[in-house]
Tab-separated table of C-alpha atoms and ligand atoms in Angstrom:
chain	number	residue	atom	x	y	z
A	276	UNK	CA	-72.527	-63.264	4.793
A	277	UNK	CA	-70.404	-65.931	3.065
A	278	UNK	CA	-66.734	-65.454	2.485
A	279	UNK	CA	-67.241	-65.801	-1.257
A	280	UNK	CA	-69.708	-62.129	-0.932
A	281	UNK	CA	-66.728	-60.186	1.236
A	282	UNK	CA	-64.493	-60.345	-1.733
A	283	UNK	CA	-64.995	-58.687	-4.815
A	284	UNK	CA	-62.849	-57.923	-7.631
A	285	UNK	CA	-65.245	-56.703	-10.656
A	286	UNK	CA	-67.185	-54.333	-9.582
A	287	UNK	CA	-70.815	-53.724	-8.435
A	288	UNK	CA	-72.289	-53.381	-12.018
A	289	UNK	CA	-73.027	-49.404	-11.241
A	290	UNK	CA	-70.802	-48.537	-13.959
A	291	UNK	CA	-72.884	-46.946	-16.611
A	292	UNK	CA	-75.160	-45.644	-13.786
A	293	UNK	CA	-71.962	-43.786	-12.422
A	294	UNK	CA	-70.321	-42.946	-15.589
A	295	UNK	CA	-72.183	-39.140	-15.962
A	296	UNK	CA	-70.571	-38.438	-12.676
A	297	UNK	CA	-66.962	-39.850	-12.844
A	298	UNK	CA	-66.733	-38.506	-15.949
A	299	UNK	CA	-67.998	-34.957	-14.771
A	300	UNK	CA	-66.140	-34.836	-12.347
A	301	UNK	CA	-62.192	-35.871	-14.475
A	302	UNK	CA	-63.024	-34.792	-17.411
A	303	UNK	CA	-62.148	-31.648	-19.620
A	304	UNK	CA	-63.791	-30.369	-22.722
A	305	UNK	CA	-60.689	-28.305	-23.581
A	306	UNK	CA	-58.693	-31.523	-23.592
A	307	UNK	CA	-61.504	-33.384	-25.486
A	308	UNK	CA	-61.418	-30.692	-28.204
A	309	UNK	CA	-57.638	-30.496	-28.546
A	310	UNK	CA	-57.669	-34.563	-29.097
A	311	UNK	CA	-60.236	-34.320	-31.364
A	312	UNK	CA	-58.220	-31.881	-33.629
A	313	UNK	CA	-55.022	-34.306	-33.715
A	314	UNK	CA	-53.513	-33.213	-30.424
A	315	UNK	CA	-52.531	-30.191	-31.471
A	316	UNK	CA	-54.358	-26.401	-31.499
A	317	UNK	CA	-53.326	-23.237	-31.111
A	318	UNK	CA	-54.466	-20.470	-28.615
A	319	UNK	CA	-53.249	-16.621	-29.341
A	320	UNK	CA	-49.655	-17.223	-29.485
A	321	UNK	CA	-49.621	-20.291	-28.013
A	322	UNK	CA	-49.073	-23.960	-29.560
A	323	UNK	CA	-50.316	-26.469	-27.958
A	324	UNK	CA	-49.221	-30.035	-28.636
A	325	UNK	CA	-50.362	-33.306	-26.347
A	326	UNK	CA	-49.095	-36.460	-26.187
A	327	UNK	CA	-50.737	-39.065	-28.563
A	328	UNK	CA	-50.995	-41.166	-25.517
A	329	UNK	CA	-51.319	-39.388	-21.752
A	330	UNK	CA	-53.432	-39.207	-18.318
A	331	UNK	CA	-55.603	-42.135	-16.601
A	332	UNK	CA	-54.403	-45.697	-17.905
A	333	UNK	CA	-56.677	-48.374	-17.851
A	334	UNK	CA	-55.989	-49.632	-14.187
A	335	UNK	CA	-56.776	-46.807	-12.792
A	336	UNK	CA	-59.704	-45.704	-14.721
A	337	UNK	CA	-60.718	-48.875	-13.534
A	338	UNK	CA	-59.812	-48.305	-9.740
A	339	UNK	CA	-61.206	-44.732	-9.716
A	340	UNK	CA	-64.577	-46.842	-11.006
A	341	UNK	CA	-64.746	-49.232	-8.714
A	342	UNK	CA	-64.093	-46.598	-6.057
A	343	UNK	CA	-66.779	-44.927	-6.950
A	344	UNK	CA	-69.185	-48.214	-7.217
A	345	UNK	CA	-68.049	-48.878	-3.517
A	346	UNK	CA	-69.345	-45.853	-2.146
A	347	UNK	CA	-72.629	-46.098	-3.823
A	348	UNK	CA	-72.807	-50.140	-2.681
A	349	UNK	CA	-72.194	-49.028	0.849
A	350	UNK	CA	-73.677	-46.179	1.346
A	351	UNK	CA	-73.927	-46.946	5.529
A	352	UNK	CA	-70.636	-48.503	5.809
A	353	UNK	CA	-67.445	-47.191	7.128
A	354	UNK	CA	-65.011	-47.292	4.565
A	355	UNK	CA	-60.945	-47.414	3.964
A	356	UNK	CA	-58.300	-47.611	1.022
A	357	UNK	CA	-55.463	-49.319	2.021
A	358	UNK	CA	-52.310	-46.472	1.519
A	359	UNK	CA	-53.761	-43.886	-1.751
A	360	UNK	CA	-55.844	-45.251	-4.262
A	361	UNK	CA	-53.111	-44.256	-7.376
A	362	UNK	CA	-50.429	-41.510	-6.806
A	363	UNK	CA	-52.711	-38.420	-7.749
A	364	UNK	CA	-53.295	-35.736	-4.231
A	365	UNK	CA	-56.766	-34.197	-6.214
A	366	UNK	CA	-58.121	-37.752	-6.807
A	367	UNK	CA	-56.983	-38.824	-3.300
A	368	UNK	CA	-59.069	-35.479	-1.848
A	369	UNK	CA	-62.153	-36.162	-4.166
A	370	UNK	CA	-61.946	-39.860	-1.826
A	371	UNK	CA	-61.679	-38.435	1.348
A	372	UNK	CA	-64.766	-36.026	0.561
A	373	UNK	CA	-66.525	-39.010	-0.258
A	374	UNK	CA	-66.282	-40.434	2.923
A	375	UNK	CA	-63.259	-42.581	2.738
A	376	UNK	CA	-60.948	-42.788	5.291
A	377	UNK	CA	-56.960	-43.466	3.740
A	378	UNK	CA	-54.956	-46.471	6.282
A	379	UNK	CA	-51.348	-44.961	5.765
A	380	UNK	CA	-48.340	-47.220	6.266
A	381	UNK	CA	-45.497	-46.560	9.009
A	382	UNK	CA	-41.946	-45.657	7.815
A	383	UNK	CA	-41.330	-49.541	7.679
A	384	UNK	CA	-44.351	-49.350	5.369
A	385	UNK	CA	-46.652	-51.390	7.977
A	386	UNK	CA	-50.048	-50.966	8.185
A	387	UNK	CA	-52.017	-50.859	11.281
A	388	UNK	CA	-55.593	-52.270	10.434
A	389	UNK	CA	-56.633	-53.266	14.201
A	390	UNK	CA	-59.438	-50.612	14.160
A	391	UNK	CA	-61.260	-52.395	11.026
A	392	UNK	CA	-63.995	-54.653	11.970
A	393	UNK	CA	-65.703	-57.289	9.745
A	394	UNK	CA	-68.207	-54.598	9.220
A	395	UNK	CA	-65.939	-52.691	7.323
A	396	UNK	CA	-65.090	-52.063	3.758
A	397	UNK	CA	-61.676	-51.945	2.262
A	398	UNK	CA	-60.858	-50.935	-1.027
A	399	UNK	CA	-57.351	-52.465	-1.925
A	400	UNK	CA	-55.575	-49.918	-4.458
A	401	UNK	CA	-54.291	-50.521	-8.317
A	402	UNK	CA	-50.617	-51.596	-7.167
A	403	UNK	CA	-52.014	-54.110	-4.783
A	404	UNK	CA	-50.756	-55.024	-1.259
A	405	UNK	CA	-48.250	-57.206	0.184
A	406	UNK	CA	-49.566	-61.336	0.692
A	407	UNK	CA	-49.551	-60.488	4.440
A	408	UNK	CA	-51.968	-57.662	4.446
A	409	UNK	CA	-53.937	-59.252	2.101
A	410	UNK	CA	-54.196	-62.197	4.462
A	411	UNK	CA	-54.538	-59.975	7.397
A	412	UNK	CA	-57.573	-58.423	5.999
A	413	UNK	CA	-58.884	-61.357	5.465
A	414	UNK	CA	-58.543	-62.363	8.655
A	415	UNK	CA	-60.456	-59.800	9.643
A	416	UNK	CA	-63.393	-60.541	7.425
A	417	UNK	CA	-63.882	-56.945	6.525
A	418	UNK	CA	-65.582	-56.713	2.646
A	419	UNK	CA	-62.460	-56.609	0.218
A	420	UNK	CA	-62.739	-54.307	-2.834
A	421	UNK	CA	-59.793	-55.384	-4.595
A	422	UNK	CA	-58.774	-53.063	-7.430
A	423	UNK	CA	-55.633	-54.634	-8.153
A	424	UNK	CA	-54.404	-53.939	-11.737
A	425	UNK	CA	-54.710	-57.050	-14.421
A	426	UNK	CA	-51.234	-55.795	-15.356
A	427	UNK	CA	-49.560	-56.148	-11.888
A	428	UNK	CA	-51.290	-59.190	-11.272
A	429	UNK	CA	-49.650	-60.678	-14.801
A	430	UNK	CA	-45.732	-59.249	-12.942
A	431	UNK	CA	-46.778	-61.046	-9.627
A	432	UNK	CA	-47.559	-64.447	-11.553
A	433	UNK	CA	-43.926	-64.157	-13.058
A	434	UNK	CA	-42.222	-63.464	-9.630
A	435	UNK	CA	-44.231	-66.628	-8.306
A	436	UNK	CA	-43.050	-68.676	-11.107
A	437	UNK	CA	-39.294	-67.861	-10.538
A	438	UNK	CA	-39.758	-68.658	-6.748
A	439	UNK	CA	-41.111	-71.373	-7.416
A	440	UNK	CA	-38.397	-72.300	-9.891
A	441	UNK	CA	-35.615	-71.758	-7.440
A	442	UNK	CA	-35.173	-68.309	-9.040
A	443	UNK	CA	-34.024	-65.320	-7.005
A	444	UNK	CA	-36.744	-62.388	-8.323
A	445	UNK	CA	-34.544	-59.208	-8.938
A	446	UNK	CA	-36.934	-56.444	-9.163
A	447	UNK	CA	-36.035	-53.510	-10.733
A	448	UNK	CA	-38.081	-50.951	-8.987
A	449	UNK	CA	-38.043	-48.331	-5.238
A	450	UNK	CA	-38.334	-50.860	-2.158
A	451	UNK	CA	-40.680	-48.468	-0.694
A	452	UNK	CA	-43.208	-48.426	-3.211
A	453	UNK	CA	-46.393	-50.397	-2.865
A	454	UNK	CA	-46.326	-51.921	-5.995
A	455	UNK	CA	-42.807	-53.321	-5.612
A	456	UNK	CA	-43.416	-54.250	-2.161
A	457	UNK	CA	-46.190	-56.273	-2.915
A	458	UNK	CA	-44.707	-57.625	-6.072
A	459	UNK	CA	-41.611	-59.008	-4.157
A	460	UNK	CA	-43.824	-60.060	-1.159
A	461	UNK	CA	-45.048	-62.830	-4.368
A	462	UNK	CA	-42.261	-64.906	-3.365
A	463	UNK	CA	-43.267	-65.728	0.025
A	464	UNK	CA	-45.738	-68.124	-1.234
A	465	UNK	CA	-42.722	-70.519	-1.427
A	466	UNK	CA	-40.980	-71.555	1.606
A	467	UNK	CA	-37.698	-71.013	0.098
A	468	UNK	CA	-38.728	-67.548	-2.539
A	469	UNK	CA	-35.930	-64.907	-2.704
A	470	UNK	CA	-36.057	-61.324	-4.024
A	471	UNK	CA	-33.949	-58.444	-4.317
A	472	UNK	CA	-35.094	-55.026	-5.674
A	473	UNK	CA	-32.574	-52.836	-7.157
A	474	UNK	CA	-33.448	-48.768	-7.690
A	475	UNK	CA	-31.116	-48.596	-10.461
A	476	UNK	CA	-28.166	-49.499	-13.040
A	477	UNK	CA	-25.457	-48.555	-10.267
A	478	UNK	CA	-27.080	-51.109	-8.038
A	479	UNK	CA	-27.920	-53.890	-10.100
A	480	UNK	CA	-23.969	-53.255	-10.956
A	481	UNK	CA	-22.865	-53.964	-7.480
A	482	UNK	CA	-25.368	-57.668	-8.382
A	483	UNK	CA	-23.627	-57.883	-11.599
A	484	UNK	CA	-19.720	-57.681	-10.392
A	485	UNK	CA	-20.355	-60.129	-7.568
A	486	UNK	CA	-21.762	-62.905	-10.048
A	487	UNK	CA	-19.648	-62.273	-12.375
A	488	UNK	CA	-16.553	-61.927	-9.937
A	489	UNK	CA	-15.322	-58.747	-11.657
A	490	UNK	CA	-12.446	-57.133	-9.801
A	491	UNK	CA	-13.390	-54.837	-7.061
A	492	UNK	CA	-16.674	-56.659	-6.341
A	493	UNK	CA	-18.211	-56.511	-2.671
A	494	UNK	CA	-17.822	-59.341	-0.287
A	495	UNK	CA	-20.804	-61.812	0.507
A	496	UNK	CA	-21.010	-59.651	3.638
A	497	UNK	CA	-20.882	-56.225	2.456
A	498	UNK	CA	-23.754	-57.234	-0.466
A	499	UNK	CA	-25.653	-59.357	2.263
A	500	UNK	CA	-25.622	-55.761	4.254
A	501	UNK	CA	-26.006	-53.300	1.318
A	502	UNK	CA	-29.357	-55.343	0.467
A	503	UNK	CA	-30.269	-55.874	3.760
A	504	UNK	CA	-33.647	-53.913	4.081
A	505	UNK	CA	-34.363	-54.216	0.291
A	506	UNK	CA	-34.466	-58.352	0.157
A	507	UNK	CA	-35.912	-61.057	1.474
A	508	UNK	CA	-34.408	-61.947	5.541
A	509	UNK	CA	-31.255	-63.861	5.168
A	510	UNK	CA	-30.512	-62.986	1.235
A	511	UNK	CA	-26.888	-64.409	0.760
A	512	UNK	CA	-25.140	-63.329	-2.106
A	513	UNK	CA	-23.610	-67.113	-2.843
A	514	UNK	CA	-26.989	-69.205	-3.072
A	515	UNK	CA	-29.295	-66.062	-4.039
A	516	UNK	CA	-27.593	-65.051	-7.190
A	517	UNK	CA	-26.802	-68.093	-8.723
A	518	UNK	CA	-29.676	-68.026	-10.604
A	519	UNK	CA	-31.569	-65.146	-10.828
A	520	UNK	CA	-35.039	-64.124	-12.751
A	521	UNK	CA	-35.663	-60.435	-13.493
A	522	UNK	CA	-39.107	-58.168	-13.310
A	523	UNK	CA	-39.880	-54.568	-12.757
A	524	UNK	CA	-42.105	-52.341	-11.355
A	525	UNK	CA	-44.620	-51.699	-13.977
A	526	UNK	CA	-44.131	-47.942	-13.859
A	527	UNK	CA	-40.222	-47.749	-14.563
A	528	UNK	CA	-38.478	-46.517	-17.370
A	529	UNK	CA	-38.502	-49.221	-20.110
A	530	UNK	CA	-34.819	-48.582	-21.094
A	531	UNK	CA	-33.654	-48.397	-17.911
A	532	UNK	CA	-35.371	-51.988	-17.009
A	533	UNK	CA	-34.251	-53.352	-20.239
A	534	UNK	CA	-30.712	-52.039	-19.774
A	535	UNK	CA	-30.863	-54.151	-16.127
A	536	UNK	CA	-31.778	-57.149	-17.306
A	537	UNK	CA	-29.264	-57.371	-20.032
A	538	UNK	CA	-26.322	-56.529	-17.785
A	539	UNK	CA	-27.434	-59.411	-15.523
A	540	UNK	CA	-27.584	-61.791	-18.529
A	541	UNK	CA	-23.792	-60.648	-19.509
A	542	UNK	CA	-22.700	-61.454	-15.610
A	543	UNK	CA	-24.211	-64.928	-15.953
A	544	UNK	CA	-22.602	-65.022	-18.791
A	545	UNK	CA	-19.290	-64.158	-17.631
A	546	UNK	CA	-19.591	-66.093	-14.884
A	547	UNK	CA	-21.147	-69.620	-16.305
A	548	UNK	CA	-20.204	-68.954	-19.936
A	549	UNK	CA	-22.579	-68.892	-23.083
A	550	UNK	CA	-23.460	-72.273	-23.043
A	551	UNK	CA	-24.815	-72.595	-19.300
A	552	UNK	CA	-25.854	-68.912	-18.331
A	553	UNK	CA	-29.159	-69.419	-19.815
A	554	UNK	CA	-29.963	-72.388	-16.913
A	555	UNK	CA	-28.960	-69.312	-14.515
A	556	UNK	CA	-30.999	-66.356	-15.747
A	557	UNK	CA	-34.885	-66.006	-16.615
A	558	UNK	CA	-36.337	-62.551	-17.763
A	559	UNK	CA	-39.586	-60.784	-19.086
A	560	UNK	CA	-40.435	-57.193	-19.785
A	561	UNK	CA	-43.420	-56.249	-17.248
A	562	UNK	CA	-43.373	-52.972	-17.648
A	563	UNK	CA	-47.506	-52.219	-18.247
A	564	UNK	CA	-48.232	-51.671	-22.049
A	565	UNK	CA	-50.601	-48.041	-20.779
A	566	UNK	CA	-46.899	-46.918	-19.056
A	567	UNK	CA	-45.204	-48.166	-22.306
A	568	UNK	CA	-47.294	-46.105	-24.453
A	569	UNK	CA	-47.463	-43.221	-22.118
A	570	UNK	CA	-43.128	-43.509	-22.387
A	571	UNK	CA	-43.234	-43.849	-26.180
A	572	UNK	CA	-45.527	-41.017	-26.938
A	573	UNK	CA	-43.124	-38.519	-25.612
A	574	UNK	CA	-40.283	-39.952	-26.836
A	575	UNK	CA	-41.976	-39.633	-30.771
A	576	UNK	CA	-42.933	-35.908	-29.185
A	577	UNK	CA	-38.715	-35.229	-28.055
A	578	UNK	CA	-37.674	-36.194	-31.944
A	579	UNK	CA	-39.035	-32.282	-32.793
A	580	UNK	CA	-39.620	-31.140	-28.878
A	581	UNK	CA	-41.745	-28.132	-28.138
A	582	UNK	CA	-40.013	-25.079	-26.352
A	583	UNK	CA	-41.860	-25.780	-23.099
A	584	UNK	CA	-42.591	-29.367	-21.465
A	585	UNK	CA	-45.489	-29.653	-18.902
A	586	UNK	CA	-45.542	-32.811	-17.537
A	587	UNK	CA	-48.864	-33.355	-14.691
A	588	UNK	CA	-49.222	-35.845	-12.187
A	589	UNK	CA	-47.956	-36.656	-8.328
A	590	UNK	CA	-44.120	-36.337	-7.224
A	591	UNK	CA	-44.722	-39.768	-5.738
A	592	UNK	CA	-45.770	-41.075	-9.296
A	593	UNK	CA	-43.340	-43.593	-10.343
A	594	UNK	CA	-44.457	-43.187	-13.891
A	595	UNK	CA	-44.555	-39.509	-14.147
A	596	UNK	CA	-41.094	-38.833	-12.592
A	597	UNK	CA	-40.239	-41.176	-15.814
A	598	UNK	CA	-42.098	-39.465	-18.062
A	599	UNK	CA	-40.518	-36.069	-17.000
A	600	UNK	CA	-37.144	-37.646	-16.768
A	601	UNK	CA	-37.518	-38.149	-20.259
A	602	UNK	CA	-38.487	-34.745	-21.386
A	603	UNK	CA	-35.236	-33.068	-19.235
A	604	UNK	CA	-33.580	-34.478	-21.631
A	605	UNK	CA	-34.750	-32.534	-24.461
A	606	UNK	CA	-36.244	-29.144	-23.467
A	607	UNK	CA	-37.059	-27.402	-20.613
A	608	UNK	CA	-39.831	-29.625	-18.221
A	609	UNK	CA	-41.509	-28.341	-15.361
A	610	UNK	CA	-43.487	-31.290	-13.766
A	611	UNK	CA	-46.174	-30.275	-11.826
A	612	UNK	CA	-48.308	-32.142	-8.851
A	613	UNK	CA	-51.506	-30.784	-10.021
A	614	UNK	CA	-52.778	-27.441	-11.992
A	615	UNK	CA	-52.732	-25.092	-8.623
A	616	UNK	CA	-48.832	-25.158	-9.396
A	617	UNK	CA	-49.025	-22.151	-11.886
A	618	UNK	CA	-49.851	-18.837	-10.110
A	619	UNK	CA	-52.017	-16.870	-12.285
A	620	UNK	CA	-51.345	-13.856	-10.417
A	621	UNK	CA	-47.420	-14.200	-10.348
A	622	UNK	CA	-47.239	-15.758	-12.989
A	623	UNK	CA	-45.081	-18.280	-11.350
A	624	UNK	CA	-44.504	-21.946	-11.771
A	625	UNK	CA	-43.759	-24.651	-8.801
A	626	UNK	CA	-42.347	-27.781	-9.559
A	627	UNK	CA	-39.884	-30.546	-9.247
A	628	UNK	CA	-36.984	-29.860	-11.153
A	629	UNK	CA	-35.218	-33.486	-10.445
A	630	UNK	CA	-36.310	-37.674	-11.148
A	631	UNK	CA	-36.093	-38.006	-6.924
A	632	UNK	CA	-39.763	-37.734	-5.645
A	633	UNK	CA	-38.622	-35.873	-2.501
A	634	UNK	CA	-36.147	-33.460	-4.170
A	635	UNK	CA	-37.214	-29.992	-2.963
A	636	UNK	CA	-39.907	-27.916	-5.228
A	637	UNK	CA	-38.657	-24.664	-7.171
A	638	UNK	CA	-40.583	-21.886	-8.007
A	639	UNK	CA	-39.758	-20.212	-11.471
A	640	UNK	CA	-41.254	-16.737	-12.687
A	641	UNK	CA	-39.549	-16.433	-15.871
A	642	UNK	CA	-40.694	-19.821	-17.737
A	643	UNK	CA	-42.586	-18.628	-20.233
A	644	UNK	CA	-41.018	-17.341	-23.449
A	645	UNK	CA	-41.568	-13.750	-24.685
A	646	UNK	CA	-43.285	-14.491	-28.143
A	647	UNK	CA	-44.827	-17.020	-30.076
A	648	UNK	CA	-44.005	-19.968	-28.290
A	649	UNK	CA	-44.873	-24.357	-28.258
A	650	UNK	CA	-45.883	-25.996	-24.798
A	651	UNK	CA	-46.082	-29.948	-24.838
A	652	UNK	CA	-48.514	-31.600	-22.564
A	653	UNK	CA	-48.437	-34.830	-20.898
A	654	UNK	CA	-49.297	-36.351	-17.762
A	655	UNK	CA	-49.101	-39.483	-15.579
A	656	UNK	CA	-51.409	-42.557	-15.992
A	657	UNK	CA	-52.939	-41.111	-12.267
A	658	UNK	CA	-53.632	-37.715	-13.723
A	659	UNK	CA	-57.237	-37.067	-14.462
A	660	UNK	CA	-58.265	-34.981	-18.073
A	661	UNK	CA	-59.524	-31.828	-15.851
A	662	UNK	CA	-56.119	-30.991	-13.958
A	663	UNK	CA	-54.915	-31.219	-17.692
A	664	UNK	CA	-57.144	-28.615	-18.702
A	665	UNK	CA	-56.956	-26.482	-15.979
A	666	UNK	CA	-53.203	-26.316	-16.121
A	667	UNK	CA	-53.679	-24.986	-19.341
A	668	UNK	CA	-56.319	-22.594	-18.843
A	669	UNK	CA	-54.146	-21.207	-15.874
A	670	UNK	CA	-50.513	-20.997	-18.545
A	671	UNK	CA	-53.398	-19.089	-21.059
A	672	UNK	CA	-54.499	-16.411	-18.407
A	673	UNK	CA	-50.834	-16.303	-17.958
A	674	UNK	CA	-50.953	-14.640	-21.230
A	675	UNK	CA	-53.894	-13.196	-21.344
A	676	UNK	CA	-55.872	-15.511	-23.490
A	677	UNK	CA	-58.705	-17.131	-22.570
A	678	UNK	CA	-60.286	-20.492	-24.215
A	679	UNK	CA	-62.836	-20.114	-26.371
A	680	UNK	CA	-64.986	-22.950	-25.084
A	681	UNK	CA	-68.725	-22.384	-24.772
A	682	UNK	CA	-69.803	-24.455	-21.723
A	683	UNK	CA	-66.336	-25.811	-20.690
A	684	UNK	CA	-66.662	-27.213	-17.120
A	685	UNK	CA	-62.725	-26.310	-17.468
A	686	UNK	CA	-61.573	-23.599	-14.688
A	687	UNK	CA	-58.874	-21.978	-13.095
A	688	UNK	CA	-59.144	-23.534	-9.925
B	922	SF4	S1	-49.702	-47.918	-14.695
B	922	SF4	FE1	-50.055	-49.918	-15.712
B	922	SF4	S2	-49.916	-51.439	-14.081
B	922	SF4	FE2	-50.183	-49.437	-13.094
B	922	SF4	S3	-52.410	-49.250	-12.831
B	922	SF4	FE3	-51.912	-48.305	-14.798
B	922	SF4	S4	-52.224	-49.917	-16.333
B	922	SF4	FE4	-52.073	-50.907	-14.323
């Protein structure tokens, strides 16, 4: 086999031949119908109100796809995804019952791919992987599915532009997720690329004071240190910041990233003045336009919210620990991991009450309002359209009301 035929990035052309399946198996009828009548409908005394915009975005439709393609292309081969396809534990099961086998990083967030052989197939997952895995498995001439999304691919090219620039990347994003990792690993295609990823306004703060030289600031040292695990080996404060281009994760909060970058551009300006902080500081808005639309949507839903927010998708979803950190802010949210959250028998409700993806689950029994009541629905861009539904069905047993939907695939569980 050549080495141009182990790599693939667009698919096996099985597409439309797998479509009746894929879409079987993530899609919902009750969902379907409640687009089709304006995202809204009502059910007993229940209102029901989605977001205009909500559920798989296009990378991972396109991930899920290509999946899907692999395991009909391969039918004899031994198969792996590097870490979870996208953040979603019922499309992660529906992989493993397909036959493929999940390679899960170490606490460092190392991978251990000595058991792959070139006769192998690996699927590489939406966020992409760091330059040395992606090396590594080529070095080990296993076929490379590569499902890396078009939109991450457009953050990496601006993070190899400002290394190559002499520009320190600050990434706003979590050092430990795979997308950021592999975004900052972009740098390392230049002998002398820097990053730095920053988890939030307090930290990009303790960045902004020490190039501006506010009052207070941290030493070299203590920065050096505070950064240590999150930057690239040997990141001093002095050289690293002096000029500095910003990207994000593609999943943040748009605000938040915005707010960042603008606070870096008044330290640079503080520090070099007007004039010359613009030779100092480079940025560009990267979060994805599908997590964009997915943040604006609820944010046109908050300006009249409904009495209850449901927001779906994995506690290790970047994008839908945003979405439900936007909701909190309005009404009462419960975000749930997936539709077998709400207890039909109890009642009950599990869920994450807080932004942190390892903050402990509660369980509420109350949640539901006595009378006439609206629920708002949204979920995360790894959420398929049939854990929608069936989170709804279960809330309507809840009640006592059951869909009228003749031939729904929808179900309780
Ligand atoms: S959230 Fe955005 S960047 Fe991530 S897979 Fe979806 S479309 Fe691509």
């Amino acid at each position: 086999m050549t080495v141009e035929q182990t790599y693939f990035r667009k698919g096996f052309g099985l597409k439309k031949e797998l479509k009746p399946l894929i879409d079987a198996e993530y899609q919902s009828a009750l969902v379907e119908r409640i687009r089709a009548r304006g995202y809204a409908d009502t059910f007993g005394d229940v209102s029901v109100r989605l977001a205009q915009e909500f559920g798989f975005c296009y990378g991972v439709d396109r991930a899920v796809d290509y999946a899907y393609e692999t395991v009909h292309k391969f039918p004899d081969r031994r198969i792996y995804l590097v870490g979870e396809i996208i953040h979603n534990p019922h499309v992660n099961q529906r992989m493993t019952e397909m036959g493929i086998s999940f390679i899960y990083p170490d606490d460092q967030g190392c991978f251990d791919f000595s058991p792959l052989t070139e006769e192998d197939v690996v699927i590489l997952p939406a966020f992409g992987v760091t330059i040395h895995d992606f090396e590594t498995l080529r070095g080990v001439g296993c076929i490379l599915v590569d499902t890396t999304c078009g939109s991450v691919l457009h953050v990496w090219k601006r993070v190899e532009s400002y290394a190559r620039d002499g520009f320190t990347a600050v990434i706003h994003g979590k050092y430990t997720h795979e997308e950021s990792r592999a975004t900052a690993s972009q740098v390392t295609r230049y002998e002398d690329g820097k990053y730095v990823i920053v988890r939030d306004m307090d930290e990009a703060g303790l960045l902004c004071d020490y190039i501006a030289r506010r009052p207070g600031h941290l030493s070299r040292e203590e920065l050096a240190a505070h950064f240590q695990q999150k930057a690239s080996p040997g990141f001093d404060p002095e050289a690293d910041l002096a000029h500095v281009g910003v990207a994000n994760q593609t999943t943040m909060l748009a605000n938040d990233s915005m707010a960042i970058g603008m606070k870096i551009q008044e330290a640079m300006v503080e520090r070099y003045g007007p004039e010359r902080a613009g030779e100092h500081y480079r940025s560009f808005g990267t979060i994805c336009s599908a997590t964009q639309e997915r943040q604006d949507a609820v944010a046109a839903m908050m300006t009249s919210p409904p009495d209850v927010m449901l927001v779906i998708g994995g506690y290790n979803s970047s994008n839908t620990n945003h979405l439900a950190h936007l909701c909190r802010q309005y009404t009462r949210t419960f975000h749930v991991e997936d539709a077998g959250c709400i207890d039909i028998d109890t009642g009950s409700i599990r869920h994450k009450p807080e932004l942190d993806p390892d903050a402990d689950q509660a369980t509420d029994f109350d949640w539901l309002p006595e009378g006439p009541f609206e629920l708002g629905i949204t979920a995360g861009a790894s959420t398929p359209n049939n854990k929608i539904g069936e989170a709804l069905v279960r809330i309507l047993s809840i009640r006592g009301i059951e869909p009228d939907l003749p031939g729904s695939t929808d179900r309780t569980a």
